[in-house]
Coordinates of C-alpha atoms in Angstrom, one line a residue:
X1 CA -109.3 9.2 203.7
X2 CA -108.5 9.0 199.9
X3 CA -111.2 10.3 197.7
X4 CA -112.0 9.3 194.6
X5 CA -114.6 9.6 191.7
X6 CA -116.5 6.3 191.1
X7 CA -116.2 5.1 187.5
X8 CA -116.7 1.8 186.2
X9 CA -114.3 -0.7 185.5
X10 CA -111.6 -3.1 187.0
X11 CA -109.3 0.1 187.9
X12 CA -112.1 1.5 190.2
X13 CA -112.5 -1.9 192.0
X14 CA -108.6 -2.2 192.3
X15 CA -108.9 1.1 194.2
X16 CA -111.1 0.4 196.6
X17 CA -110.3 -3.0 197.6
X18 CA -109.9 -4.5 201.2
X19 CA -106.3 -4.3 203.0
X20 CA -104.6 -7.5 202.7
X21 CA -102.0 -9.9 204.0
X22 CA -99.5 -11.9 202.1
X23 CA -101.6 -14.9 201.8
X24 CA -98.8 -17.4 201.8
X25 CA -96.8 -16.2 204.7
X26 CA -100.1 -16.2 206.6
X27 CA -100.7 -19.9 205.6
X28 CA -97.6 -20.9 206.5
X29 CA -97.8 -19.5 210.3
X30 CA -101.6 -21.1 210.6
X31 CA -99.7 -24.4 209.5
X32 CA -97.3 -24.6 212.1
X33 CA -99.7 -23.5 214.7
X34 CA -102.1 -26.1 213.9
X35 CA -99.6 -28.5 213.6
X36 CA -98.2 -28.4 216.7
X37 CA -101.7 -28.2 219.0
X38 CA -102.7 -31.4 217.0
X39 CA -99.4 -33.1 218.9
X40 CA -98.7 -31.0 221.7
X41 CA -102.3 -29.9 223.0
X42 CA -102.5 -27.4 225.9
X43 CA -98.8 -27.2 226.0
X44 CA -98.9 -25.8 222.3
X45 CA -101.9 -23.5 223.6
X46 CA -100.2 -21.6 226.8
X47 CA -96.9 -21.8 224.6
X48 CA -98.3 -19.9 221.9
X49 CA -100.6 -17.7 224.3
X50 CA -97.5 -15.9 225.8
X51 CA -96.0 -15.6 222.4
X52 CA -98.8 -13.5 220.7
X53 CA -100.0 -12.5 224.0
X54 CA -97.1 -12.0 226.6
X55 CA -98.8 -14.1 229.4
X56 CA -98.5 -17.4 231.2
X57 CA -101.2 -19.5 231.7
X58 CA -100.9 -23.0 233.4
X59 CA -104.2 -24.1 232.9
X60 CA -106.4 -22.7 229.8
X61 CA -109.6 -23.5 231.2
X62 CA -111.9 -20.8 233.3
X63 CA -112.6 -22.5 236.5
X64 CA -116.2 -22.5 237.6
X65 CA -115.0 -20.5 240.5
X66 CA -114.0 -17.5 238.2
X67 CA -116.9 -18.0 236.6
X68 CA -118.6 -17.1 239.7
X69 CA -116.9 -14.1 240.9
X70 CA -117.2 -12.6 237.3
X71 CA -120.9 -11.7 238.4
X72 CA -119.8 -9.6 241.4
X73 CA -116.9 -7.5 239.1
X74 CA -119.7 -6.4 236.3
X75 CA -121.9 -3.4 237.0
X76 CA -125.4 -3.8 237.9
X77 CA -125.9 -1.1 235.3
X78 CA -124.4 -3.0 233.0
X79 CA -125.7 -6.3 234.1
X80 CA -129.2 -4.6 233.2
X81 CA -127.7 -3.5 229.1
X82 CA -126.6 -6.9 228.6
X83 CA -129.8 -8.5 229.9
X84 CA -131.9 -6.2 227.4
X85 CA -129.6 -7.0 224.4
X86 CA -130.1 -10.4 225.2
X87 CA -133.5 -10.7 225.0
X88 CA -133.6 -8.7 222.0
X89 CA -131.0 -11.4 220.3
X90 CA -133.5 -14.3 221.7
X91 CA -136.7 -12.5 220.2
X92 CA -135.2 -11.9 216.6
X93 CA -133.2 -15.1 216.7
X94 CA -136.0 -17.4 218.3
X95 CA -138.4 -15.9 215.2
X96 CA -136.3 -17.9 213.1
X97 CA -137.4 -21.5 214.2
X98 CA -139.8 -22.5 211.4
X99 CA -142.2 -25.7 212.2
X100 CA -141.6 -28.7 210.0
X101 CA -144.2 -30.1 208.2
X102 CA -145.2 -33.6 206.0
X103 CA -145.3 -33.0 202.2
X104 CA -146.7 -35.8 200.2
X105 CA -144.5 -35.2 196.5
X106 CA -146.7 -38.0 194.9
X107 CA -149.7 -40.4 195.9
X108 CA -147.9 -42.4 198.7
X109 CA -144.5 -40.4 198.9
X110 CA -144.4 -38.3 202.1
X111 CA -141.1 -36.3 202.8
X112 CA -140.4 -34.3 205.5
X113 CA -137.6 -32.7 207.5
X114 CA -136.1 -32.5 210.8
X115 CA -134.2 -29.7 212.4
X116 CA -131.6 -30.5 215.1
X117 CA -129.0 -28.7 216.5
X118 CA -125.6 -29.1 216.1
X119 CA -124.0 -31.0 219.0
X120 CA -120.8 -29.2 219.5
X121 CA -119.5 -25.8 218.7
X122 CA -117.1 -23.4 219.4
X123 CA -117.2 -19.9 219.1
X124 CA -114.2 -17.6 218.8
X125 CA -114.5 -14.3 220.4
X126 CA -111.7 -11.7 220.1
X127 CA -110.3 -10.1 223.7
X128 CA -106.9 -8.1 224.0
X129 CA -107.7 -4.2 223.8
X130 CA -111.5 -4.6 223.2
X131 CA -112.9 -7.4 224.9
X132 CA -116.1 -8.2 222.3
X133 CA -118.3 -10.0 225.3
X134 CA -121.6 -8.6 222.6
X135 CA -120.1 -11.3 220.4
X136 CA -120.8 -14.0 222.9
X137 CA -124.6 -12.9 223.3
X138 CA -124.6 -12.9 219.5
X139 CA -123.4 -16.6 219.2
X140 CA -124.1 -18.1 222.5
X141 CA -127.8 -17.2 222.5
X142 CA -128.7 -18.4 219.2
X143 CA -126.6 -21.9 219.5
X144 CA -129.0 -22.5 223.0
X145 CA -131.7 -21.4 221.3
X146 CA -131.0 -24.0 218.8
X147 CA -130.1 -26.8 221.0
X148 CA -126.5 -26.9 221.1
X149 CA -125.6 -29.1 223.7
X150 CA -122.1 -28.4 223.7
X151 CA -121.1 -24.5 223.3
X152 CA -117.2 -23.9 223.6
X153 CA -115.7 -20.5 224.1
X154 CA -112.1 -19.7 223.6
X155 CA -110.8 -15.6 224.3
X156 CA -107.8 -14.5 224.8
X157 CA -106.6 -14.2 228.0
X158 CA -105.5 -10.0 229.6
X159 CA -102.4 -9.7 230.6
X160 CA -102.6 -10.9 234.4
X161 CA -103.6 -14.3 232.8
X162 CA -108.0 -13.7 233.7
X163 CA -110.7 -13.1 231.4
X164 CA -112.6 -9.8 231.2
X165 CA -115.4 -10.6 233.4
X166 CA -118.0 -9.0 231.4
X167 CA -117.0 -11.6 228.6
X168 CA -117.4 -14.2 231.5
X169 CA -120.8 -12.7 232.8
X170 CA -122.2 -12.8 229.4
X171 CA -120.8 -16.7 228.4
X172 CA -122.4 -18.1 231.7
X173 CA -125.6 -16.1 231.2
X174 CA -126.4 -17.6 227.5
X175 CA -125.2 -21.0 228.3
X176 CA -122.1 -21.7 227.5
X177 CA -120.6 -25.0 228.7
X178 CA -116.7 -24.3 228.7
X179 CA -114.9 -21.3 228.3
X180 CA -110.7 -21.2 227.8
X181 CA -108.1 -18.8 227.5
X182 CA -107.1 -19.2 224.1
X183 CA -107.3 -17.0 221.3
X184 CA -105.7 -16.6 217.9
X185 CA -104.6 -19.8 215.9
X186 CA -104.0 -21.4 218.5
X187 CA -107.5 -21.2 219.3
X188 CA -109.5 -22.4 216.7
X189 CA -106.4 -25.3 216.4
X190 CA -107.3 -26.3 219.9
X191 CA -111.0 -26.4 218.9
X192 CA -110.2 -28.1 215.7
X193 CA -108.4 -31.3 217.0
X194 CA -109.1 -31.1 220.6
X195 CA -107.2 -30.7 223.5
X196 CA -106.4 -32.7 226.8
X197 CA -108.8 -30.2 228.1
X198 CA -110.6 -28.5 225.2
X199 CA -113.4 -30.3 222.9
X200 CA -113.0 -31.1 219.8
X201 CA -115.8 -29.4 217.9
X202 CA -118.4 -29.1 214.9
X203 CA -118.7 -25.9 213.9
X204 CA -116.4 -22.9 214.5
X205 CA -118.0 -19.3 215.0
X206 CA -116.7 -15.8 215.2
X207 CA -115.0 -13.4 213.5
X208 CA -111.4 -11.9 214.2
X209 CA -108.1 -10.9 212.1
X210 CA -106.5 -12.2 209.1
X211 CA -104.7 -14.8 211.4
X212 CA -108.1 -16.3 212.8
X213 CA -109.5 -16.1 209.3
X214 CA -107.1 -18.0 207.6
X215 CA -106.7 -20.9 210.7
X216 CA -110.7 -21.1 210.4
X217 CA -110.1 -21.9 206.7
X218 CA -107.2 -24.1 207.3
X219 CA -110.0 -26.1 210.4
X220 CA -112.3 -26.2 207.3
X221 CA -110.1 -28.6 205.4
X222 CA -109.3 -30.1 208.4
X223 CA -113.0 -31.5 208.8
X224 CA -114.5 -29.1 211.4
X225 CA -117.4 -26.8 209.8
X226 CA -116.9 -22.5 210.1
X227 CA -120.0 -20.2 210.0
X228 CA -118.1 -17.6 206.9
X229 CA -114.7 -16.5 206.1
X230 CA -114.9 -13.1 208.3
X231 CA -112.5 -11.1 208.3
X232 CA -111.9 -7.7 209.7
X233 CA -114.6 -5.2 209.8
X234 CA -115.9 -3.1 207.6
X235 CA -118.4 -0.3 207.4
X236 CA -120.2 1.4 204.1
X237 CA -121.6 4.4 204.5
X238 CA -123.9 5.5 201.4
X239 CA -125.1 9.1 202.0
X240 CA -126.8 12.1 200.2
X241 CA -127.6 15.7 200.7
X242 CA -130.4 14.5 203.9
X243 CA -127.5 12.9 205.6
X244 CA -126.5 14.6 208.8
X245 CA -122.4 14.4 208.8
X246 CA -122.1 14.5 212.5
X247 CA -123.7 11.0 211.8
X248 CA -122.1 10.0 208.6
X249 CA -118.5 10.9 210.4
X250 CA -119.2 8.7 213.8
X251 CA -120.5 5.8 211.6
X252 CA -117.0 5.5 210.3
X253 CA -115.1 5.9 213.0
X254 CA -117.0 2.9 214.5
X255 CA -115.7 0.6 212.5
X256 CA -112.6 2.3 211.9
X257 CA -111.9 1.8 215.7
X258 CA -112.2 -1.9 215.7
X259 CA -108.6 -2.2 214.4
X260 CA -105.9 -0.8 212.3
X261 CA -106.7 -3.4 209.3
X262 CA -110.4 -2.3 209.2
X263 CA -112.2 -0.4 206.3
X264 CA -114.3 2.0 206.2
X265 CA -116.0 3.7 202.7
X266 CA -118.1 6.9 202.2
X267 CA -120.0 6.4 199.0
X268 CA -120.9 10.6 198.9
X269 CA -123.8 11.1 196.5
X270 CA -123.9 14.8 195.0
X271 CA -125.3 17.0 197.6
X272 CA -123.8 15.3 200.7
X273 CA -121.8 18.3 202.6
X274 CA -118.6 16.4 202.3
X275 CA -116.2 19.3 203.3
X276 CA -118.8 19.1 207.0
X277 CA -117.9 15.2 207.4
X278 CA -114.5 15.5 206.7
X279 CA -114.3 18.4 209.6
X280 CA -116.6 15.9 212.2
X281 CA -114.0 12.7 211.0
X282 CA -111.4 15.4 212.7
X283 CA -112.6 16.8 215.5
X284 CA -114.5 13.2 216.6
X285 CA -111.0 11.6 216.2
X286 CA -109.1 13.8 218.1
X287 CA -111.2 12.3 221.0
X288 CA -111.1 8.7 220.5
X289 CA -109.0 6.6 222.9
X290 CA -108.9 4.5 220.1
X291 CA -107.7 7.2 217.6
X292 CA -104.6 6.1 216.9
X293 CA -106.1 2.3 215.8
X294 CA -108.6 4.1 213.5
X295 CA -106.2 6.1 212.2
X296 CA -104.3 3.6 210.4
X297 CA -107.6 2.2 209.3
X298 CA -108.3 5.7 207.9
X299 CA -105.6 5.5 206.1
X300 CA -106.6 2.6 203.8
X301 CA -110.1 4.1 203.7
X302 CA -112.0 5.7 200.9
X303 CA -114.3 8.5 200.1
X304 CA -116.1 7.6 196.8
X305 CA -118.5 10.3 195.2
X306 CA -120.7 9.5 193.0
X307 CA -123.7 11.7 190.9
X308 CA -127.0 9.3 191.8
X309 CA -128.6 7.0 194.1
X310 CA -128.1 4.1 191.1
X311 CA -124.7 4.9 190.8
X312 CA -124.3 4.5 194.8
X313 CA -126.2 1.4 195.1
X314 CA -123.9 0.2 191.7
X315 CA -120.9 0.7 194.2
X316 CA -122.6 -1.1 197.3
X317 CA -123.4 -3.7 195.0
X318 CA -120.1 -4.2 194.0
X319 CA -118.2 -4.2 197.7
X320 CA -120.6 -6.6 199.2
X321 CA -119.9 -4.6 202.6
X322 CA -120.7 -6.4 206.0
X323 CA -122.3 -3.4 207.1
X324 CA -124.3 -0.6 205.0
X325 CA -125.4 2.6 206.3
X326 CA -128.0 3.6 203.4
X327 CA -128.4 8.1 205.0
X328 CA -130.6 8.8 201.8
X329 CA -133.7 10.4 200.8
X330 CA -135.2 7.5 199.5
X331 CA -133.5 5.0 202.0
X332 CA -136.2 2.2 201.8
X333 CA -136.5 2.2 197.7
X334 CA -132.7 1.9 197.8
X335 CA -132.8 -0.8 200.3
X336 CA -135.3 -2.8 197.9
X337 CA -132.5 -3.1 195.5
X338 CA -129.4 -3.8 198.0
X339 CA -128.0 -7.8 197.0
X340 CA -124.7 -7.6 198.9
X341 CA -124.8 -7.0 202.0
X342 CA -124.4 -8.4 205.5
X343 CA -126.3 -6.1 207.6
X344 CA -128.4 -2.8 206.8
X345 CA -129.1 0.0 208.5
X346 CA -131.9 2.5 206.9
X347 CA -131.9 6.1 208.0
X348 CA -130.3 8.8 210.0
X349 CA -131.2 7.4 213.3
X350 CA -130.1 3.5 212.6
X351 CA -126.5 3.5 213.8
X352 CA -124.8 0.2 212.8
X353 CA -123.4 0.7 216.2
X354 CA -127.0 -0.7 217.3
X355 CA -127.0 -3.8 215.5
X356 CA -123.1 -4.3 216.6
X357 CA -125.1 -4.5 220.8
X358 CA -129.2 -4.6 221.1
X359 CA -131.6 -4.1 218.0
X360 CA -131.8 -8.0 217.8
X361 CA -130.0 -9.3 214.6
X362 CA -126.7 -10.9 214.6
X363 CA -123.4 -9.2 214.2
X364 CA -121.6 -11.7 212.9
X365 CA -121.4 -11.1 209.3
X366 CA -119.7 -11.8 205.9
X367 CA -116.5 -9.5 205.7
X368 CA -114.0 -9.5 202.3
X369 CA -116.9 -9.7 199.7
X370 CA -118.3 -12.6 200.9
X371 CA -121.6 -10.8 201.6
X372 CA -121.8 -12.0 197.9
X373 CA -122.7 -15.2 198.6
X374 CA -123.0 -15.4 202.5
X375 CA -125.8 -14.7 205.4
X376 CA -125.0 -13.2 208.4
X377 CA -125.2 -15.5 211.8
X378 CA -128.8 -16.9 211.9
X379 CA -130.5 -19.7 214.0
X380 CA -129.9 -21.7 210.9
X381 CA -126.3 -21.4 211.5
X382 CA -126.5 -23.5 214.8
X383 CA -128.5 -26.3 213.2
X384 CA -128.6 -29.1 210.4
X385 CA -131.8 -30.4 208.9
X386 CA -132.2 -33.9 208.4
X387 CA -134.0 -35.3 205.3
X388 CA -137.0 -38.2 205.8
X389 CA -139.2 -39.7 203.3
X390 CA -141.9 -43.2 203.6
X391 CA -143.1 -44.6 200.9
X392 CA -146.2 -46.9 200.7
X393 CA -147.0 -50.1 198.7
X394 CA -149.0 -47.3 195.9
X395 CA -146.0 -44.7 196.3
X396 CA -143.7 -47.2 194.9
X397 CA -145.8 -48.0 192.3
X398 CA -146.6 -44.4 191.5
X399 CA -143.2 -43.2 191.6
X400 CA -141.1 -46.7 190.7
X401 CA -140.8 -46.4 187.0
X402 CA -139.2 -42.8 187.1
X403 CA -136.9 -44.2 189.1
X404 CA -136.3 -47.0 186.9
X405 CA -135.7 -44.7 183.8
X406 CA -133.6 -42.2 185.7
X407 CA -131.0 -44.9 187.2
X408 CA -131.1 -47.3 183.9
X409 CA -130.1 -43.8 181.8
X410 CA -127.2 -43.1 184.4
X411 CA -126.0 -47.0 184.0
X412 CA -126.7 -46.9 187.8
X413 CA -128.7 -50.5 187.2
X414 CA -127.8 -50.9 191.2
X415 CA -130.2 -48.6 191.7
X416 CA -132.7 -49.5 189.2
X417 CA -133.1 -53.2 190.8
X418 CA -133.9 -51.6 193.7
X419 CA -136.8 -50.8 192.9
X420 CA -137.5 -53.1 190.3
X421 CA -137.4 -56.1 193.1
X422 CA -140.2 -54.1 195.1
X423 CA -142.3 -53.6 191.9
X424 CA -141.4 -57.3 191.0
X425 CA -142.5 -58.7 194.8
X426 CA -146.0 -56.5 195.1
X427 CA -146.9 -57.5 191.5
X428 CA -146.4 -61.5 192.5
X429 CA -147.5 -61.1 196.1

């Protein structure tokens, strides 16, 4: 990992910012993908699946049958982690649901809202070398929760054409409807327009690569709804001299694991043993199966020192990470003052590694900066509120002439007769 000295300015941002792709070559593959699913269908699907993925499959969607034996090829011991997580998700997820309630704006003007789940949606969850089947507790259980009534899964098939079965184990215990072996473009294409076997849907979840980023963007323009532009993950470790480095070095590595276009940043406040975490980052590497994926996300990492806690949060502030690791003295003041962040977790003994499986909240997060502007997953995610208001004979008449003014001053007179023909008929009634 590069390290280098924080300083303000447009040069320090340049140096630190994510990995990317050349964004039109990327467009142009999601393009021709998408184009030909929308004519071809499943045939596009299994024709791109052994392309990216070097297997056949002659039907894309999991039979109820493999659903079934999934159950006897996952570990009771693992049957009973999932199961926890789970109800941890539903607990911090079902907290969410707020009661609606009447409001009455003027004499005789009630509004009020409805909330309703989304009717169909599809959620994306990455397979190949690391099947993510946490990712389908983390969207399957809030969309039932919400009252989804169609939840569509699409993962990339393994190499003998099945589905890891703890990724099956885990869609049929939260509820979902339909699962396929899809993944990539190809994926969120087949989910965009709709197959001769796969649902079109609503609202596209999950995160994965540049590739599925940039086809979720291309499903957004196509009409079809996506929870965030996530990308690949990322991982910001902010951590002073009451940091233990053993931690602050397998914190990294966690996300550095996850794939070779990852990023991971130590933000190393004065004090922090940095010499000890650069030795654990070493010796915990040489161990990782993974090591040679996190390597090349090392290698587009950085170390950033800094001399304060303001100066630190300056820098967290500024890379909107999707996860912060805040390993300080003061961890909850700094927390207070955190505004970009998907997910944070306070302390030496809060792994982000937790939140990734069983505290509760969501994993799926804002990636690329868009933490700026962007929430995590969240029951609200699943759902859409719909707007009512009744007005009485006196709320017209209370709240009639404002309307009058407001639509005359636009030249929207449309509008203004609208009302004026109510005012007009109760005044000669």
């Amino acid at each position: 990992m590069k390290t280098i000295k924080y300083k303000r300015g447009a040069d320090f941002e340049q140096q630190i910012a994510r990995p990317t792709m050349e964004r039109e070559e990327l467009d142009r593959i999601v393009r021709i993908i998408f184009d030909e699913v929308r004519r071809k269908g499943d045939e596009a699907i299994s024709k791109y699946t052994y392309h990216y993925d070097g297997v056949t499959v002659d039907t894309i969607q999991v039979s109820q049958q493999e659903l079934d034996i999934a159950d006897s090829l996952v570990g009771e011991e693992l049957k009973k982690a999932i199961a926890v997580a789970k109800q941890n998700i539903e607990t911090f997820h079902a907290s969410q649901a707020k009661a609606s309630k009447k409001v009455e704006t003027v004499s005789g003007v009630t509004c009020w809202e409805r909330t309703v789940g989304i009717e169909k949606v599809g959620l994306y969850i990455p397979g190949g070398s690391a099947p993510l089947f946490s990712s389908v507790l983390m969207l399957a259980v809030p969309a039932k929760i919400a009252g989804c009534k169609e939840i569509v899964l699409c993962t990339p098939p393994r190499k003998d054409g099945t589905i890891d079965p703890a990724i099956l184990y885990a869609a049929k215990l939260s509820g979902v409807t339909k699962v396929f072996k899809a993944g990539g473009i190809q994926a969120v294409a087949g989910m965009t327009y709709g197959t001769q076997s796969m649902p079109k849907v609503y609202k596209i979840f999950g995160p994965g690569n540049q590739y599925v980023t940039a086809a979720k963007m291309l499903a957004f323009m196509e009409g079809v709804a996506i929870d965030m532009p996530a990308g690949p993950s990322e991982v910001m470790v902010v951590a002073d001299f009451t940091a233990v480095p053993r931690f602050v070095a397998s914190d990294l590595l966690s996300q550095a694991e996850h794939g070779q276009d990852s990023q991971v940043i130590l933000v190393a406040i004065d004090g922090l043993n940095l010499k000890e975490v650069e030795k654990e980052l070493e010796l915990q590497l040489s161990s990782l199966p993974r090591k040679a994926i996190a390597e090349k996300a090392l290698a587009k990492s950085r170390i950033v020192t800094v001399d304060s806690e303001i100066e630190a949060l300056e820098v967290a502030n500024l890379y909107a990470p999707e996860h912060l690791i805040v390993s300080v003295k003061n961890y909850a003041d700094f927390a207070q003052n955190v505004v970009n962040a998907g997910s944070v977790f306070l302390g030496n003994y809060t792994p982000e590694s937790a939140g990734d499986y069983a505290s509760g909240t969501n994993h799926t997060l804002p990636t690329n900066g868009f933490a700026r502007a962007y929430s995590g997953i969240s029951l609200d995610s699943f759902t859409k509120k719909i707007f009512f208001q009744e007005i009485s004979e006196a709320g017209i008449k209370n709240l009639g002439p404002t309307i009058e003014i407001m639509a005359e001053t636009e030249k929207l007179n449309g509008h203004k007769n609208a009302v004026t023909l109510r005012l007009e008929y109760l005044k000669n009634r």
